[in-house]
mmCIF file of C-alpha atoms in Angstrom:
data_model
loop_
_atom_site.group_PDB
_atom_site.id
_atom_site.type_symbol
_atom_site.label_atom_id
_atom_site.label_comp_id
_atom_site.label_asym_id
_atom_site.label_seq_id
_atom_site.Cartn_x
_atom_site.Cartn_y
_atom_site.Cartn_z
ATOM 1 C CA MET A 1 1.304 13.404 2.291
ATOM 2 C CA ASP A 2 2.054 10.644 4.547
ATOM 3 C CA ILE A 3 5.730 10.752 5.395
ATOM 4 C CA ALA A 4 5.922 7.805 7.862
ATOM 5 C CA THR A 5 7.650 5.618 5.311
ATOM 6 C CA LEU A 6 10.124 8.336 4.396
ATOM 7 C CA ILE A 7 10.923 9.121 7.919
ATOM 8 C CA GLY A 8 11.368 5.378 8.766
ATOM 9 C CA ILE A 9 13.758 4.975 5.957
ATOM 10 C CA THR A 10 15.597 8.007 6.686
ATOM 11 C CA VAL A 11 16.082 7.198 10.424
ATOM 12 C CA GLY A 12 17.293 3.685 9.637
ATOM 13 C CA ILE A 13 20.006 4.824 7.193
ATOM 14 C CA ALA A 14 20.904 7.708 9.577
ATOM 15 C CA CYS A 15 21.337 5.258 12.441
ATOM 16 C CA LEU A 16 23.551 2.905 10.435
ATOM 17 C CA LEU A 17 25.768 5.752 9.440
ATOM 18 C CA LEU A 18 25.816 7.171 13.049
ATOM 19 C CA GLY A 19 26.854 3.783 14.313
ATOM 20 C CA PHE A 20 29.553 3.503 11.682
ATOM 21 C CA VAL A 21 30.966 6.989 12.588
ATOM 22 C CA ILE A 22 30.913 6.293 16.333
ATOM 23 C CA GLU A 23 33.147 3.268 15.782
ATOM 24 C CA GLY A 24 35.612 5.488 14.123
ATOM 25 C CA GLY A 25 34.740 5.179 10.408
ATOM 26 C CA THR A 26 34.014 7.894 8.075
ATOM 27 C CA VAL A 27 31.158 8.293 5.632
ATOM 28 C CA ALA A 28 33.763 8.827 2.756
ATOM 29 C CA GLN A 29 34.891 5.159 3.393
ATOM 30 C CA LEU A 30 31.446 3.907 2.371
ATOM 31 C CA MET A 31 31.268 5.793 -0.819
ATOM 32 C CA ALA A 32 31.960 3.065 -3.641
ATOM 33 C CA PHE A 33 30.360 4.094 -6.938
ATOM 34 C CA SER A 34 31.328 0.628 -8.430
ATOM 35 C CA SER A 35 29.303 -1.124 -5.587
ATOM 36 C CA ILE A 36 26.321 1.217 -6.154
ATOM 37 C CA ILE A 37 26.412 0.454 -9.933
ATOM 38 C CA ILE A 38 26.482 -3.219 -9.221
ATOM 39 C CA ILE A 39 23.634 -3.141 -6.675
ATOM 40 C CA VAL A 40 21.450 -0.749 -8.502
ATOM 41 C CA GLY A 41 21.981 -2.109 -11.871
ATOM 42 C CA GLY A 42 21.889 -5.777 -10.954
ATOM 43 C CA THR A 43 18.934 -5.650 -8.725
ATOM 44 C CA LEU A 44 17.026 -3.749 -11.332
ATOM 45 C CA GLY A 45 17.879 -6.060 -14.066
ATOM 46 C CA ALA A 46 17.156 -9.227 -12.104
ATOM 47 C CA THR A 47 13.736 -7.752 -11.004
ATOM 48 C CA MET A 48 12.703 -6.544 -14.449
ATOM 49 C CA ALA A 49 13.548 -9.998 -15.706
ATOM 50 C CA GLY A 50 10.809 -11.687 -13.645
ATOM 51 C CA PHE A 51 8.093 -9.083 -14.750
ATOM 52 C CA SER A 52 6.601 -7.618 -17.730
ATOM 53 C CA LEU A 53 7.195 -4.109 -18.802
ATOM 54 C CA HIS A 54 3.543 -3.330 -18.169
ATOM 55 C CA GLU A 55 3.918 -4.610 -14.578
ATOM 56 C CA ILE A 56 7.076 -2.803 -14.106
ATOM 57 C CA ALA A 57 5.342 0.378 -15.173
ATOM 58 C CA VAL A 58 3.153 0.325 -11.914
ATOM 59 C CA VAL A 59 6.303 1.102 -9.671
ATOM 60 C CA PRO A 60 6.095 4.885 -10.036
ATOM 61 C CA LYS A 61 2.523 4.950 -9.292
ATOM 62 C CA ALA A 62 3.003 2.624 -6.282
ATOM 63 C CA LEU A 63 5.632 5.086 -4.983
ATOM 64 C CA ARG A 64 3.262 8.005 -5.409
ATOM 65 C CA VAL A 65 0.435 5.955 -3.521
ATOM 66 C CA ILE A 66 2.951 5.424 -0.587
ATOM 67 C CA PHE A 67 3.741 9.136 0.079
ATOM 68 C CA PHE A 68 0.635 10.897 -1.339
ATOM 69 C CA ASN A 69 -2.205 8.456 -0.852
ATOM 70 C CA ARG A 70 -5.429 9.992 0.470
ATOM 71 C CA PRO A 71 -6.358 8.369 3.868
ATOM 72 C CA ILE A 72 -9.610 6.425 3.990
ATOM 73 C CA ASP A 73 -11.925 7.314 6.887
ATOM 74 C CA GLU A 74 -14.087 4.287 7.396
ATOM 75 C CA ARG A 75 -16.467 5.972 9.895
ATOM 76 C CA SER A 76 -17.155 8.693 7.301
ATOM 77 C CA LEU A 77 -17.561 5.968 4.733
ATOM 78 C CA ILE A 78 -20.122 4.152 6.850
ATOM 79 C CA GLU A 79 -21.951 7.532 7.473
ATOM 80 C CA GLN A 80 -22.089 8.065 3.602
ATOM 81 C CA LEU A 81 -23.646 4.692 3.235
ATOM 82 C CA VAL A 82 -26.080 5.102 5.799
ATOM 83 C CA SER A 83 -27.083 8.470 4.444
ATOM 84 C CA LEU A 84 -27.678 6.901 0.942
ATOM 85 C CA ALA A 85 -29.822 4.194 2.596
ATOM 86 C CA GLU A 86 -31.957 6.837 4.302
ATOM 87 C CA LYS A 87 -32.477 8.417 0.799
ATOM 88 C CA ALA A 88 -33.190 5.366 -0.779
ATOM 89 C CA ARG A 89 -35.868 4.438 1.800
ATOM 90 C CA ARG A 90 -37.536 7.829 1.427
ATOM 91 C CA GLU A 91 -37.330 8.401 -2.372
ATOM 92 C CA GLY A 92 -36.552 4.962 -3.733
ATOM 93 C CA LEU A 93 -33.528 3.210 -5.270
ATOM 94 C CA LEU A 94 -33.787 5.057 -8.593
ATOM 95 C CA TYR A 95 -33.393 8.388 -6.611
ATOM 96 C CA LEU A 96 -29.814 7.450 -5.949
ATOM 97 C CA GLU A 97 -28.786 7.976 -9.566
ATOM 98 C CA ASN A 98 -28.891 11.766 -8.631
ATOM 99 C CA TYR A 99 -26.035 11.354 -6.191
ATOM 100 C CA LEU A 100 -23.662 9.267 -8.500
ATOM 101 C CA LYS A 101 -21.574 12.371 -9.444
ATOM 102 C CA GLU A 102 -20.933 13.195 -5.844
ATOM 103 C CA ILE A 103 -19.498 9.833 -4.946
ATOM 104 C CA GLU A 104 -15.746 9.880 -5.208
ATOM 105 C CA SER A 105 -15.030 6.223 -4.994
ATOM 106 C CA PRO A 106 -15.289 4.493 -8.509
ATOM 107 C CA PHE A 107 -16.000 1.114 -6.697
ATOM 108 C CA LEU A 108 -18.889 2.601 -4.710
ATOM 109 C CA ARG A 109 -20.239 4.437 -7.805
ATOM 110 C CA LYS A 110 -20.227 1.388 -10.014
ATOM 111 C CA GLY A 111 -22.081 -0.511 -7.157
ATOM 112 C CA ILE A 112 -24.763 2.136 -6.766
ATOM 113 C CA GLN A 113 -25.199 2.151 -10.480
ATOM 114 C CA LEU A 114 -25.762 -1.568 -10.583
ATOM 115 C CA VAL A 115 -28.184 -1.259 -7.817
ATOM 116 C CA VAL A 116 -30.192 1.547 -9.433
ATOM 117 C CA ASP A 117 -30.295 -0.549 -12.690
ATOM 118 C CA GLY A 118 -32.081 -3.342 -10.857
ATOM 119 C CA THR A 119 -29.299 -5.872 -10.981
ATOM 120 C CA GLU A 120 -30.006 -8.964 -8.641
ATOM 121 C CA PRO A 121 -28.328 -8.858 -5.298
ATOM 122 C CA GLU A 122 -26.260 -12.101 -6.131
ATOM 123 C CA LEU A 123 -25.062 -10.687 -9.343
ATOM 124 C CA VAL A 124 -24.052 -7.346 -7.741
ATOM 125 C CA ARG A 125 -22.040 -9.314 -5.092
ATOM 126 C CA SER A 126 -20.470 -11.448 -7.897
ATOM 127 C CA ILE A 127 -19.498 -8.384 -10.032
ATOM 128 C CA MET A 128 -18.018 -6.246 -7.130
ATOM 129 C CA GLU A 129 -16.156 -9.340 -5.640
ATOM 130 C CA THR A 130 -14.632 -9.690 -9.216
ATOM 131 C CA GLU A 131 -13.676 -5.903 -9.030
ATOM 132 C CA LEU A 132 -12.136 -6.471 -5.504
ATOM 133 C CA TYR A 133 -10.143 -9.466 -6.552
ATOM 134 C CA ALA A 134 -8.790 -7.426 -9.583
ATOM 135 C CA MET A 135 -7.737 -4.691 -7.319
ATOM 136 C CA GLN A 136 -5.916 -7.132 -4.992
ATOM 137 C CA GLU A 137 -4.157 -8.528 -7.966
ATOM 138 C CA ARG A 138 -2.996 -5.200 -9.136
ATOM 139 C CA HIS A 139 -1.748 -4.523 -5.557
ATOM 140 C CA ARG A 140 -0.073 -7.901 -5.234
ATOM 141 C CA ILE A 141 2.090 -7.227 -8.260
ATOM 142 C CA ALA A 142 3.501 -3.917 -6.926
ATOM 143 C CA GLN A 143 4.183 -5.684 -3.456
ATOM 144 C CA GLU A 144 5.895 -8.647 -5.224
ATOM 145 C CA ILE A 145 8.233 -6.278 -7.371
ATOM 146 C CA PHE A 146 9.636 -4.737 -4.208
ATOM 147 C CA ASN A 147 9.768 -8.152 -2.386
ATOM 148 C CA GLN A 148 11.757 -9.729 -5.255
ATOM 149 C CA ALA A 149 14.161 -6.610 -5.401
ATOM 150 C CA GLY A 150 14.677 -7.178 -1.683
ATOM 151 C CA GLY A 151 15.501 -10.677 -2.352
ATOM 152 C CA TYR A 152 17.983 -9.996 -5.234
ATOM 153 C CA ALA A 153 19.725 -7.016 -3.555
ATOM 154 C CA PRO A 154 21.702 -8.965 -0.926
ATOM 155 C CA THR A 155 22.839 -11.411 -3.527
ATOM 156 C CA MET A 156 24.113 -8.803 -5.748
ATOM 157 C CA GLY A 157 26.055 -7.488 -2.834
ATOM 158 C CA ILE A 158 27.730 -10.626 -2.427
ATOM 159 C CA ILE A 159 28.494 -10.815 -6.177
ATOM 160 C CA GLY A 160 29.991 -7.343 -5.985
ATOM 161 C CA THR A 161 32.066 -8.316 -2.908
ATOM 162 C CA VAL A 162 33.422 -11.521 -4.698
ATOM 163 C CA MET A 163 34.296 -9.297 -7.701
ATOM 164 C CA GLY A 164 36.047 -6.965 -5.525
ATOM 165 C CA LEU A 165 37.923 -9.675 -3.853
ATOM 166 C CA ILE A 166 38.940 -11.213 -7.287
ATOM 167 C CA HIS A 167 40.514 -7.836 -7.982
ATOM 168 C CA VAL A 168 42.288 -7.698 -4.699
ATOM 169 C CA LEU A 169 43.808 -11.103 -5.052
ATOM 170 C CA SER A 170 45.138 -10.222 -8.420
ATOM 171 C CA HIS A 171 47.164 -7.505 -6.883
ATOM 172 C CA LEU A 172 49.031 -9.395 -3.999
ATOM 173 C CA SER A 173 52.247 -7.781 -4.980
ATOM 174 C CA SER A 174 51.221 -4.715 -3.023
ATOM 175 C CA PRO A 175 50.432 -5.673 0.604
ATOM 176 C CA GLU A 176 49.995 -2.321 1.833
ATOM 177 C CA ALA A 177 46.917 -1.771 -0.449
ATOM 178 C CA LEU A 178 45.317 -5.096 0.535
ATOM 179 C CA GLY A 179 43.361 -3.565 3.597
ATOM 180 C CA PRO A 180 41.677 -0.727 2.005
ATOM 181 C CA ALA A 181 40.823 -2.836 -1.112
ATOM 182 C CA ILE A 182 39.230 -5.573 0.904
ATOM 183 C CA ALA A 183 37.211 -2.961 2.882
ATOM 184 C CA MET A 184 36.024 -1.393 -0.263
ATOM 185 C CA ALA A 185 35.022 -4.824 -1.629
ATOM 186 C CA PHE A 186 32.685 -5.450 1.290
ATOM 187 C CA THR A 187 30.854 -2.228 0.705
ATOM 188 C CA ALA A 188 28.811 -3.948 -1.931
ATOM 189 C CA THR A 189 27.540 -6.462 0.509
ATOM 190 C CA LEU A 190 26.673 -3.565 2.856
ATOM 191 C CA TYR A 191 24.824 -1.809 0.124
ATOM 192 C CA GLY A 192 22.822 -4.932 -0.883
ATOM 193 C CA VAL A 193 21.864 -5.946 2.514
ATOM 194 C CA SER A 194 21.007 -2.333 3.693
ATOM 195 C CA SER A 195 18.848 -1.548 0.480
ATOM 196 C CA ALA A 196 16.849 -4.774 0.935
ATOM 197 C CA ASN A 197 16.040 -4.243 4.752
ATOM 198 C CA LEU A 198 15.761 -0.393 4.688
ATOM 199 C CA ILE A 199 14.179 0.264 1.305
ATOM 200 C CA PHE A 200 12.818 -2.622 -0.562
ATOM 201 C CA TYR A 201 11.033 -4.549 2.216
ATOM 202 C CA PRO A 202 9.609 -1.665 4.113
ATOM 203 C CA ILE A 203 8.119 -0.478 0.701
ATOM 204 C CA ALA A 204 6.601 -3.869 0.170
ATOM 205 C CA ALA A 205 5.284 -3.866 3.632
ATOM 206 C CA ARG A 206 3.740 -0.510 3.393
ATOM 207 C CA LEU A 207 2.181 -1.323 0.130
ATOM 208 C CA LYS A 208 0.551 -4.289 1.542
ATOM 209 C CA ASN A 209 -0.718 -2.260 4.516
ATOM 210 C CA LEU A 210 -2.422 0.195 2.234
ATOM 211 C CA SER A 211 -3.851 -2.641 0.242
ATOM 212 C CA THR A 212 -5.349 -4.146 3.269
ATOM 213 C CA LYS A 213 -6.886 -0.925 4.360
ATOM 214 C CA GLU A 214 -8.380 -0.376 0.988
ATOM 215 C CA GLU A 215 -9.779 -3.872 0.800
ATOM 216 C CA LEU A 216 -11.447 -3.201 4.190
ATOM 217 C CA ALA A 217 -13.019 -0.048 2.866
ATOM 218 C CA HIS A 218 -14.315 -1.985 -0.323
ATOM 219 C CA ARG A 219 -15.837 -4.620 1.908
ATOM 220 C CA ILE A 220 -17.624 -2.035 3.872
ATOM 221 C CA MET A 221 -18.934 -0.656 0.669
ATOM 222 C CA LEU A 222 -20.110 -3.862 -0.682
ATOM 223 C CA GLU A 223 -21.828 -4.982 2.366
ATOM 224 C CA GLY A 224 -23.500 -1.400 2.665
ATOM 225 C CA LEU A 225 -24.630 -1.656 -0.928
ATOM 226 C CA LEU A 226 -26.302 -5.137 -0.461
ATOM 227 C CA ALA A 227 -27.865 -3.931 2.876
ATOM 228 C CA LEU A 228 -29.189 -0.826 1.135
ATOM 229 C CA GLN A 229 -30.516 -2.860 -1.904
ATOM 230 C CA ALA A 230 -32.362 -5.101 0.571
ATOM 231 C CA GLY A 231 -34.075 -2.086 2.170
ATOM 232 C CA ASN A 232 -32.603 -2.635 5.601
ATOM 233 C CA ASN A 233 -33.022 -0.084 8.265
ATOM 234 C CA PRO A 234 -30.387 2.599 8.100
ATOM 235 C CA ILE A 235 -29.758 2.147 11.828
ATOM 236 C CA LEU A 236 -29.189 -1.613 11.371
ATOM 237 C CA ILE A 237 -26.976 -0.954 8.405
ATOM 238 C CA ARG A 238 -24.845 1.481 10.569
ATOM 239 C CA GLU A 239 -24.455 -1.390 13.262
ATOM 240 C CA ARG A 240 -23.644 -3.961 10.665
ATOM 241 C CA LEU A 241 -20.895 -1.776 9.037
ATOM 242 C CA THR A 242 -19.537 -0.636 12.280
ATOM 243 C CA ALA A 243 -18.635 -4.322 12.980
ATOM 244 C CA PHE A 244 -15.902 -3.938 10.377
ATOM 245 C CA LEU A 245 -14.054 -1.398 12.739
ATOM 246 C CA SER A 246 -11.881 -2.337 15.647
ATOM 247 C CA PRO A 247 -13.719 -2.210 19.081
ATOM 248 C CA ARG A 248 -11.716 1.009 19.900
ATOM 249 C CA TYR A 249 -13.543 2.994 17.174
ATOM 250 C CA ARG A 250 -16.961 1.404 17.156
ATOM 251 C CA LYS A 251 -18.402 4.041 19.621
ATOM 252 C CA GLN A 252 -17.452 6.787 17.156
ATOM 253 C CA GLN A 253 -19.997 6.164 14.592
ATOM 254 C CA GLY A 254 -20.156 9.411 13.118
ATOM 255 C CA PRO A 255 -17.784 12.459 12.671
ATOM 256 C CA GLU A 256 -20.160 14.574 14.572
ATOM 257 C CA GLU A 257 -20.778 12.029 17.400
ATOM 258 C CA GLY A 258 -17.505 10.928 18.495
ATOM 259 C CA GLU A 259 -14.918 12.369 20.829
ATOM 260 C CA GLY A 260 -11.254 12.192 20.741
ATOM 261 C CA GLU A 261 -9.162 11.702 17.606
ATOM 262 C CA ALA A 262 -10.727 10.434 14.476
ATOM 263 C CA TYR A 263 -9.682 7.071 13.113
ATOM 264 C CA GLU A 264 -8.159 7.296 9.486
ATOM 265 C CA ALA A 265 -6.678 4.506 7.752
ATOM 266 C CA PRO A 266 -3.162 5.289 6.400
#
């Protein structure tokens, strides 16, 4: 479980509350259930209006991915591809079919199957590029949902504040109640802006980061598959794929060779 996002959101909210309390406020002053209803309901409704129900249904899965995603170790992936290349050179490409069940990645498994079936390299690249594009589009939808929610939430906060001020102005006969009523009205704006910048936008950014990491892993798989199919030397394949890693990690080519901490994508 990767709790970096959860920690970040929690720290952000806690610091906001702490700053408010230090200035003399109390948490109870921020409790406005009418504002919560306006922000949550309004943002949810506006966001859903821009997407299909099928697309909205990806939200729970996206949230699970954020907190429970399995880290991708690019170095281990490269070593796996090099190992497959060595087996293919010794036993032939058809022999790789015996290892399909051991491959966890559906993307890599499909690519190996195409190679084993004798598919032309250009067609293999075309099919796998299409798979990669489809994955990017699925990820983009999840990111866009949270980006849109982040855009709507502050606006809903302003709407909630205006509605609160309308209520205040309709009771001018009680001047002593104006201060607390106005303060309560502005909690809607606070909720809207805070939820956008502490929840929706960070989640969208996290999803984009995870998508970038997964795309890199898929690019490594694709180039490794094509090199394997071409019969390239496993040592050259390792060098070729290591180029995808940042210079800091290129010396640590294998889990058994490197020293220091292993590099794992979030």
